[in-house]
PDB file of C-alpha atoms in Angstrom:
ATOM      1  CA  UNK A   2     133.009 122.070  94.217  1.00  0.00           C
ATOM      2  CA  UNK A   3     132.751 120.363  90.818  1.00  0.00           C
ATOM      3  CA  UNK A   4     133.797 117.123  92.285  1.00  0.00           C
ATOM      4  CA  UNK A   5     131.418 117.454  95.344  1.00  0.00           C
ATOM      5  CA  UNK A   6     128.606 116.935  92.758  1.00  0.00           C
ATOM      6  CA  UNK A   7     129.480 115.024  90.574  1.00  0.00           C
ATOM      7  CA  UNK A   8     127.572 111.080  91.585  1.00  0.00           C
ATOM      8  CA  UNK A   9     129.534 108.790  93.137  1.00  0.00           C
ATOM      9  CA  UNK A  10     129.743 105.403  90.915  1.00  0.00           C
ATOM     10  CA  UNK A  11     129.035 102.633  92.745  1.00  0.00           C
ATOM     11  CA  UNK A  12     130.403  99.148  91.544  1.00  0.00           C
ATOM     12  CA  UNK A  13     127.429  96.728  91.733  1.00  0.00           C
ATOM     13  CA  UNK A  14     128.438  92.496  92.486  1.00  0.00           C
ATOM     14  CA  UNK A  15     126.727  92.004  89.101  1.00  0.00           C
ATOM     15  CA  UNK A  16     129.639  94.366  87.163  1.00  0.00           C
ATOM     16  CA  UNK A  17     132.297  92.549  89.604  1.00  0.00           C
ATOM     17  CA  UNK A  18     131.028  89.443  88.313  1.00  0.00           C
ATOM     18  CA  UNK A  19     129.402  87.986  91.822  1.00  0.00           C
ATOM     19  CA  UNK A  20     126.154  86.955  92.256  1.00  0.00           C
ATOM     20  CA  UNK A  21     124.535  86.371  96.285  1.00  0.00           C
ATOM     21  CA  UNK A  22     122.547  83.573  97.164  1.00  0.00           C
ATOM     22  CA  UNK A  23     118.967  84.561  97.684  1.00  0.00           C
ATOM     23  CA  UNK A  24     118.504  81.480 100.584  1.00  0.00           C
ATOM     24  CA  UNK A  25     121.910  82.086 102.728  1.00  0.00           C
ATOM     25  CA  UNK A  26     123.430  85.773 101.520  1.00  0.00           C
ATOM     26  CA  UNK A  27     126.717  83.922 100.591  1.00  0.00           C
ATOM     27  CA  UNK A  28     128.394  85.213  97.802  1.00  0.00           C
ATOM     28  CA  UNK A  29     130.177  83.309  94.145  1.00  0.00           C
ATOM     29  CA  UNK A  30     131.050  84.116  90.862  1.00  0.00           C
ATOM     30  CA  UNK A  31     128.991  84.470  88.132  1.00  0.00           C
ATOM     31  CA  UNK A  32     129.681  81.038  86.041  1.00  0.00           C
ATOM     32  CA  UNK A  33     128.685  79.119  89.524  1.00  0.00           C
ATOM     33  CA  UNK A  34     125.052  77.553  88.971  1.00  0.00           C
ATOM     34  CA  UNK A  35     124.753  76.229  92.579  1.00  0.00           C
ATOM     35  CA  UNK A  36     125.314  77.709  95.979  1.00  0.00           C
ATOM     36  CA  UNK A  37     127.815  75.854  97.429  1.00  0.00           C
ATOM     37  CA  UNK A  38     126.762  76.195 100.917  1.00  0.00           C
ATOM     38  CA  UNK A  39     122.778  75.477 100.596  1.00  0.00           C
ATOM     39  CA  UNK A  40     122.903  74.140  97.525  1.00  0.00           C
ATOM     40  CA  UNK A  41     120.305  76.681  96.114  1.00  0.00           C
ATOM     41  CA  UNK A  42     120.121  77.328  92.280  1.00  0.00           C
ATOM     42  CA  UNK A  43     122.316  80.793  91.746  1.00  0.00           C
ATOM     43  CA  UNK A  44     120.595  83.598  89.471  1.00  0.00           C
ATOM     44  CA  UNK A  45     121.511  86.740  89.559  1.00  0.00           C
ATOM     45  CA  UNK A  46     118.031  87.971  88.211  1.00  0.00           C
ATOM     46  CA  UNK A  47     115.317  86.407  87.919  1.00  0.00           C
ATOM     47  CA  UNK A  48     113.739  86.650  84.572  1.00  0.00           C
ATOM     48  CA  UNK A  49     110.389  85.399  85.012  1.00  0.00           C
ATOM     49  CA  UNK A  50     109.921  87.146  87.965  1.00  0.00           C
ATOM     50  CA  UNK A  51     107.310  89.722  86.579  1.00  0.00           C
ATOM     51  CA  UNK A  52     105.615  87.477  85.124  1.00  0.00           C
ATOM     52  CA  UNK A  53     104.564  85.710  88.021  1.00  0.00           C
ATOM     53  CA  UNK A  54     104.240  89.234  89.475  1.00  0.00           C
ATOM     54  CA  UNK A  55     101.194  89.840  87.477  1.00  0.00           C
ATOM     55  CA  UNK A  56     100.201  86.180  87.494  1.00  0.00           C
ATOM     56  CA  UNK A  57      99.358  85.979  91.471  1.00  0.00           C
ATOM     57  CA  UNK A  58      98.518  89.828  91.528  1.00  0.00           C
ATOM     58  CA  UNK A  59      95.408  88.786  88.845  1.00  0.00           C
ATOM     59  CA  UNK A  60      94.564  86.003  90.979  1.00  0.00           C
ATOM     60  CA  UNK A  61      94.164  87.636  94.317  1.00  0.00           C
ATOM     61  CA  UNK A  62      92.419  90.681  92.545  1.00  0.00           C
ATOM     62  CA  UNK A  63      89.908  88.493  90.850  1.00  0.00           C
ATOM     63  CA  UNK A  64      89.812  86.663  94.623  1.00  0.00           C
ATOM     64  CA  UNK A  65      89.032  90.027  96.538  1.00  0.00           C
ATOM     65  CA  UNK A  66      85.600  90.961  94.590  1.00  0.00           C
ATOM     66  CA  UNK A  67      83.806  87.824  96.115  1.00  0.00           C
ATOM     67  CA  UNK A  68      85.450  88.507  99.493  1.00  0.00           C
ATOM     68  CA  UNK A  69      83.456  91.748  99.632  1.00  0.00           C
ATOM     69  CA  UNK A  70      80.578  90.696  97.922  1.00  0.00           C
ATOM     70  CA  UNK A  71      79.354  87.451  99.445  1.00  0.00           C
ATOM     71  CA  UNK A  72      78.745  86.756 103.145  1.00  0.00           C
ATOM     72  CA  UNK A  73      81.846  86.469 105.827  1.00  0.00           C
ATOM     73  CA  UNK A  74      79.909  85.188 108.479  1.00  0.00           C
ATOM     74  CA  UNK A  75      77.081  83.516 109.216  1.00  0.00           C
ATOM     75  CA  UNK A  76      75.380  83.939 112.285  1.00  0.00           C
ATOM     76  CA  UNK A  77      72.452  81.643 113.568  1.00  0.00           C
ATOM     77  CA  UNK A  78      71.022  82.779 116.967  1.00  0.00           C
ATOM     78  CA  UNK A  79      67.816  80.867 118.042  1.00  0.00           C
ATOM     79  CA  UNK A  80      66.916  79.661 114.295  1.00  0.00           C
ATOM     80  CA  UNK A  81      67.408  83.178 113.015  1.00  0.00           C
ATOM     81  CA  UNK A  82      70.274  83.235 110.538  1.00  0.00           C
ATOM     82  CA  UNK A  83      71.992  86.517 109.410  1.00  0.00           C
ATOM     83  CA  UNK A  84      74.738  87.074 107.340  1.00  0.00           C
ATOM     84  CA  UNK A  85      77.170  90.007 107.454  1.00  0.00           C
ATOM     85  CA  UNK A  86      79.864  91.102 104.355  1.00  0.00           C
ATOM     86  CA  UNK A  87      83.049  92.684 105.332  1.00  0.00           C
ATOM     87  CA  UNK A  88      81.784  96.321 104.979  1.00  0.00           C
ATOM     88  CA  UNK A  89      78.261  95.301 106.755  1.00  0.00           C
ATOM     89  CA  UNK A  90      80.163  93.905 109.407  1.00  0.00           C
ATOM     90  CA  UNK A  91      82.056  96.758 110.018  1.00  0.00           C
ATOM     91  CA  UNK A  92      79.117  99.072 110.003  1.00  0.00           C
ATOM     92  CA  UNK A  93      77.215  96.368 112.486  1.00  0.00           C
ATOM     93  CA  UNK A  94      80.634  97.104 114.839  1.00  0.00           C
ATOM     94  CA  UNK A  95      80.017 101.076 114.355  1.00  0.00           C
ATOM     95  CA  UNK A  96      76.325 100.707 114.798  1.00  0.00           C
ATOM     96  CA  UNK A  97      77.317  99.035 118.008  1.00  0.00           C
ATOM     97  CA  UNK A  98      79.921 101.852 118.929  1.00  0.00           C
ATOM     98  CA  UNK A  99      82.581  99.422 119.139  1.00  0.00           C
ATOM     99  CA  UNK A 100      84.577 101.942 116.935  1.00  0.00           C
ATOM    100  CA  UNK A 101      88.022 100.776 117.810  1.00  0.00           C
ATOM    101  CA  UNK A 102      87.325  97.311 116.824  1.00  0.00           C
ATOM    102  CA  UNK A 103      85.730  98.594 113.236  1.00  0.00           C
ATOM    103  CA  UNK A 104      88.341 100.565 112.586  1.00  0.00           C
ATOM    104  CA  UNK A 105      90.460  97.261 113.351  1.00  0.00           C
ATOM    105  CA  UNK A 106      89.095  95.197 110.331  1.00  0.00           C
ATOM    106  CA  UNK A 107      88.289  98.021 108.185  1.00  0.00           C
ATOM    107  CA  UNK A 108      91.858  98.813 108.100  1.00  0.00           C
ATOM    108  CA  UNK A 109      93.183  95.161 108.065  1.00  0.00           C
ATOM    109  CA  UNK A 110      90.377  93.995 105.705  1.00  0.00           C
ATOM    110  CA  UNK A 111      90.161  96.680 103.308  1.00  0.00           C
ATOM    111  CA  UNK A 112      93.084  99.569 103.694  1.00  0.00           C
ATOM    112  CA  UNK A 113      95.742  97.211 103.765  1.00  0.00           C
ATOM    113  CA  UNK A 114      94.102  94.459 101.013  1.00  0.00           C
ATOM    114  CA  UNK A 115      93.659  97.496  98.015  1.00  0.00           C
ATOM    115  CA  UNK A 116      97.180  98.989  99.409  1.00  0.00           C
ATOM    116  CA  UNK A 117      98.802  96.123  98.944  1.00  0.00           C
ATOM    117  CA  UNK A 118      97.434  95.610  95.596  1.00  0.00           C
ATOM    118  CA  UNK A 119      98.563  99.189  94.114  1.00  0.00           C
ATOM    119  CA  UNK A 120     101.907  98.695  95.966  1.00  0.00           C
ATOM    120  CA  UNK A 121     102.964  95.635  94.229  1.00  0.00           C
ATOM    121  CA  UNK A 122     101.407  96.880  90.962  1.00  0.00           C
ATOM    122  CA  UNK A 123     103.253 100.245  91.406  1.00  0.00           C
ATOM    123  CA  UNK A 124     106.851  98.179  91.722  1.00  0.00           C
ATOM    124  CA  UNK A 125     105.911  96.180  88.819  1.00  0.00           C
ATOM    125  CA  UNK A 126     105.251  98.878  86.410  1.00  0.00           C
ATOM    126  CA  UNK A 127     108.161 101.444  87.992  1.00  0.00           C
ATOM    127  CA  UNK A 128     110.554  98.295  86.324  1.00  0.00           C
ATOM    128  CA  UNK A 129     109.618  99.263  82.963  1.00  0.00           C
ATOM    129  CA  UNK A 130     108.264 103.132  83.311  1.00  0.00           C
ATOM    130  CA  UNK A 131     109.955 106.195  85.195  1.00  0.00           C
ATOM    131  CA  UNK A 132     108.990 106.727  88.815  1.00  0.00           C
ATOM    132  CA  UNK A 133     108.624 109.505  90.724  1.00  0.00           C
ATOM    133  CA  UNK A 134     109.919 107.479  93.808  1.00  0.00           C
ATOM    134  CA  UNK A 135     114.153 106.787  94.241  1.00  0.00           C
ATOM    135  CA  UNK A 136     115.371 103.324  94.122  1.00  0.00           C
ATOM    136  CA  UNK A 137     115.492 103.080  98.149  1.00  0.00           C
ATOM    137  CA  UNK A 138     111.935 104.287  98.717  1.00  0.00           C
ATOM    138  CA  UNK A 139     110.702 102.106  96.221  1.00  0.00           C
ATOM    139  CA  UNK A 140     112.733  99.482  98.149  1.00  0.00           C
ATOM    140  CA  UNK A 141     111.330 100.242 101.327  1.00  0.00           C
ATOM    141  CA  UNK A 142     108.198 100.135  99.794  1.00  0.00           C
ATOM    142  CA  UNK A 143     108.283  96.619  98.970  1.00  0.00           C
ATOM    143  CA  UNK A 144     109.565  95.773 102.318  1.00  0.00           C
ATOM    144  CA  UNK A 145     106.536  97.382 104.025  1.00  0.00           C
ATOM    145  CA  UNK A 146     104.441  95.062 101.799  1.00  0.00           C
ATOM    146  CA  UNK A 147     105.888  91.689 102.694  1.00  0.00           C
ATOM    147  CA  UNK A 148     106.021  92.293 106.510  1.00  0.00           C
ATOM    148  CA  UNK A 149     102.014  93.384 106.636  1.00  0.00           C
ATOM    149  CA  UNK A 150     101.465  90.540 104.310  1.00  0.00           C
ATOM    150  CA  UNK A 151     100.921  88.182 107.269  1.00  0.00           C
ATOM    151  CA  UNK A 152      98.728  90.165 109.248  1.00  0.00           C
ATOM    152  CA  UNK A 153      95.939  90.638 106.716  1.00  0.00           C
ATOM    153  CA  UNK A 154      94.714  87.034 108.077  1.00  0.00           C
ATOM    154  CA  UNK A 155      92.875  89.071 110.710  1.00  0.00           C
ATOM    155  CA  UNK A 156      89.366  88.575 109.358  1.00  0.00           C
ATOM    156  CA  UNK A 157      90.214  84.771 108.860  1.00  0.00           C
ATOM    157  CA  UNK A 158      91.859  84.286 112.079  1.00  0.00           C
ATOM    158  CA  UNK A 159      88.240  86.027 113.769  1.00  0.00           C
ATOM    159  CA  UNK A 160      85.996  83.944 111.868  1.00  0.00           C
ATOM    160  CA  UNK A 161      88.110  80.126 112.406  1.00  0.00           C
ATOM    161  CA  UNK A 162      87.808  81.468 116.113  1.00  0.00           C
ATOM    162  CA  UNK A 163      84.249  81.977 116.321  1.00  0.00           C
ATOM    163  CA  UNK A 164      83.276  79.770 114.205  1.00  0.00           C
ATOM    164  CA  UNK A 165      85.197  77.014 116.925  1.00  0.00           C
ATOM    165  CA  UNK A 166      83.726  78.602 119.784  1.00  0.00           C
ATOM    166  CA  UNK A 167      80.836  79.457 119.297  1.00  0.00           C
ATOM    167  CA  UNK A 168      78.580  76.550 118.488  1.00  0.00           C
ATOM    168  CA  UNK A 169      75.432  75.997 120.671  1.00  0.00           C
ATOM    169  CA  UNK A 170      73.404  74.051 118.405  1.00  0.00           C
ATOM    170  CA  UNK A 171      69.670  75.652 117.982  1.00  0.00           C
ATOM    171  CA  UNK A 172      70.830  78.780 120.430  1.00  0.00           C
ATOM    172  CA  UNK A 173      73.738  80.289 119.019  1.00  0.00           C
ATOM    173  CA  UNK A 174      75.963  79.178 116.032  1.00  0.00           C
ATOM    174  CA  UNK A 175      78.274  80.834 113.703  1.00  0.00           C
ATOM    175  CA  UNK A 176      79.752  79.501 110.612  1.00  0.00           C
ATOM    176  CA  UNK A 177      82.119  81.021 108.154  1.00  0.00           C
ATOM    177  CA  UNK A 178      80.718  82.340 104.898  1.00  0.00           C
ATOM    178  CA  UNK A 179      82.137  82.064 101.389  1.00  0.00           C
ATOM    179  CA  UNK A 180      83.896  85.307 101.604  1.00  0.00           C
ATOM    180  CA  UNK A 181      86.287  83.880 104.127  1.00  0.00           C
ATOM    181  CA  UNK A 182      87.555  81.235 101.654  1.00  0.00           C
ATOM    182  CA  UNK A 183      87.714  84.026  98.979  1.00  0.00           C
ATOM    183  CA  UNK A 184      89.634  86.317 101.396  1.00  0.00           C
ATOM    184  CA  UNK A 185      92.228  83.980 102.464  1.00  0.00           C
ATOM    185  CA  UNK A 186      93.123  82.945  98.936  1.00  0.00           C
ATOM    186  CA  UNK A 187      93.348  86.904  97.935  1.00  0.00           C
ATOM    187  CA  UNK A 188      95.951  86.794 100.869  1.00  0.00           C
ATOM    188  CA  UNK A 189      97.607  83.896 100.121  1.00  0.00           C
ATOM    189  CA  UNK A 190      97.791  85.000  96.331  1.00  0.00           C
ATOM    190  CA  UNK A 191      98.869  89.104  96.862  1.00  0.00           C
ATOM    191  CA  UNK A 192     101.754  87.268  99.434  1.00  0.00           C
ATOM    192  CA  UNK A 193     103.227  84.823  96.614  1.00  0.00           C
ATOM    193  CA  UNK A 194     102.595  87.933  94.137  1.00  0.00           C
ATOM    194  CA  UNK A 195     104.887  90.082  96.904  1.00  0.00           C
ATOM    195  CA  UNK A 196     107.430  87.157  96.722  1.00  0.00           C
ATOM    196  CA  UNK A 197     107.598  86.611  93.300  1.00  0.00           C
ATOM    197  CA  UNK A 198     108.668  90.293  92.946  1.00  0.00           C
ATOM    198  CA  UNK A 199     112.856  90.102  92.306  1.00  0.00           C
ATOM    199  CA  UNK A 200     113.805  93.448  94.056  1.00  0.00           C
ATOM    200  CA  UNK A 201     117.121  93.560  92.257  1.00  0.00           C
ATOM    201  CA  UNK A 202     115.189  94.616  89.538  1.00  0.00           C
ATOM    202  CA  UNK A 203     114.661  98.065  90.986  1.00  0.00           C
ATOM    203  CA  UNK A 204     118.259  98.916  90.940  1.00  0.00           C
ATOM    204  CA  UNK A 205     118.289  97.492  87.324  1.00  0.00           C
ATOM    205  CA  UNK A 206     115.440 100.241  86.071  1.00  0.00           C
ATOM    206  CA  UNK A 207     117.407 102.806  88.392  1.00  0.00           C
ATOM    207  CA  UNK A 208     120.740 102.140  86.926  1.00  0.00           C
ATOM    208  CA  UNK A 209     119.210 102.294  83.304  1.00  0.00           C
ATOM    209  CA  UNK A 210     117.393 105.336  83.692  1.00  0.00           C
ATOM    210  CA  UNK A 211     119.560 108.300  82.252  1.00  0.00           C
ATOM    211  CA  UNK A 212     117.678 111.036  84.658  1.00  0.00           C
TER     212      UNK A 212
END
């Protein structure tokens, strides 16, 4: 019974003295500096990896504010302009009772932006601080965050369409605000700030915490 509890040690490649490479999976010794298959520089943690963390994460933070702020779209229908935020143009959708499509962008333009931001910021700090998730939900965690990255575009993607199509001279025209340059470099930034992030490190923390 005593042995049944008692935690099962696990040798990691880093203790064997192996290190994978992060391009093709394939696996040398320590001392190597290149891959030998891709020719991809070997590290077997990267230690400038939070620091970039934070670097991108500041940028695309400091990129959101304007993104809600200013204008997303600029609409121009026989010489009356109007312009329409994020929020405003999800309450425009709801006013309309297009509900389904509001709750489309609010949730791709908003949930998943400020999500994304206290993910990432909740793996960087769980590095240095105790966490009240395990290694393999915090894991998972940062999984879910790179594979939505690419679909927070959505408000982009709408406005390049429209603003394509939809060009009639004096009777209709629409034309993308300053909010959807702000937006798509929050994106961009939060997704490099998502890559930058060495998951490794969360077995590191786990393996050094004595709890």
């Amino acid at each position: 019974m005593e042995n049944a509890r008692r935690p099962i040690a696990v040798l990691t490649a880093r203790q064997a003295g192996l290190v994978a490479c992060t391009t093709c999976c394939k696996v040398h010794k320590l001392a190597d500096v290149r891959c030998r298959r891709c020719g991809t520089v070997l590290h077997s943690r990267d230690e400038t990896s939070l620091q970039r963390v934070w670097a991108w994460w500041i940028a695309g933070l400091v990129m959101y504010i304007p993104a809600n702020v200013y204008p997303m779209l600029r609409t121009s229908t026989l010489g009356h302009e109007t312009q329409s935020t994020i929020v405003g143009g999800v309450m425009e959708l709801i006013a309309y009772q297009s509900y389904g499509v509001a709750l489309i962008v609010f949730v791709a333009s908003v949930i998943i932006p400020v999500g994304k931001f206290f993910a990432i910021a909740f793996l960087a700090l769980s590095i240095k601080r105790a966490s009240i998730l395990s290694a393999h939900s915090r894991l998972h965690l940062y999984e879910v965050v790179e594979f939505i990255g690419r679909w927070s575009m959505l408000d982009v993607f709408v406005v390049a369409i429209l603003s394509a199509l939809v060009q009639f001279k004096f009777v209709a025209n629409v034309h993308p605000g300053i909010a959807a340059v702000s937006f798509a470099l929050s994106v961009a930034f939060t997704m490099l700030s998502a890559q930058s992030f060495d998951p490794r490190l969360i077995w590191d923390a786990d393996e050094a915490d004595p709890s």
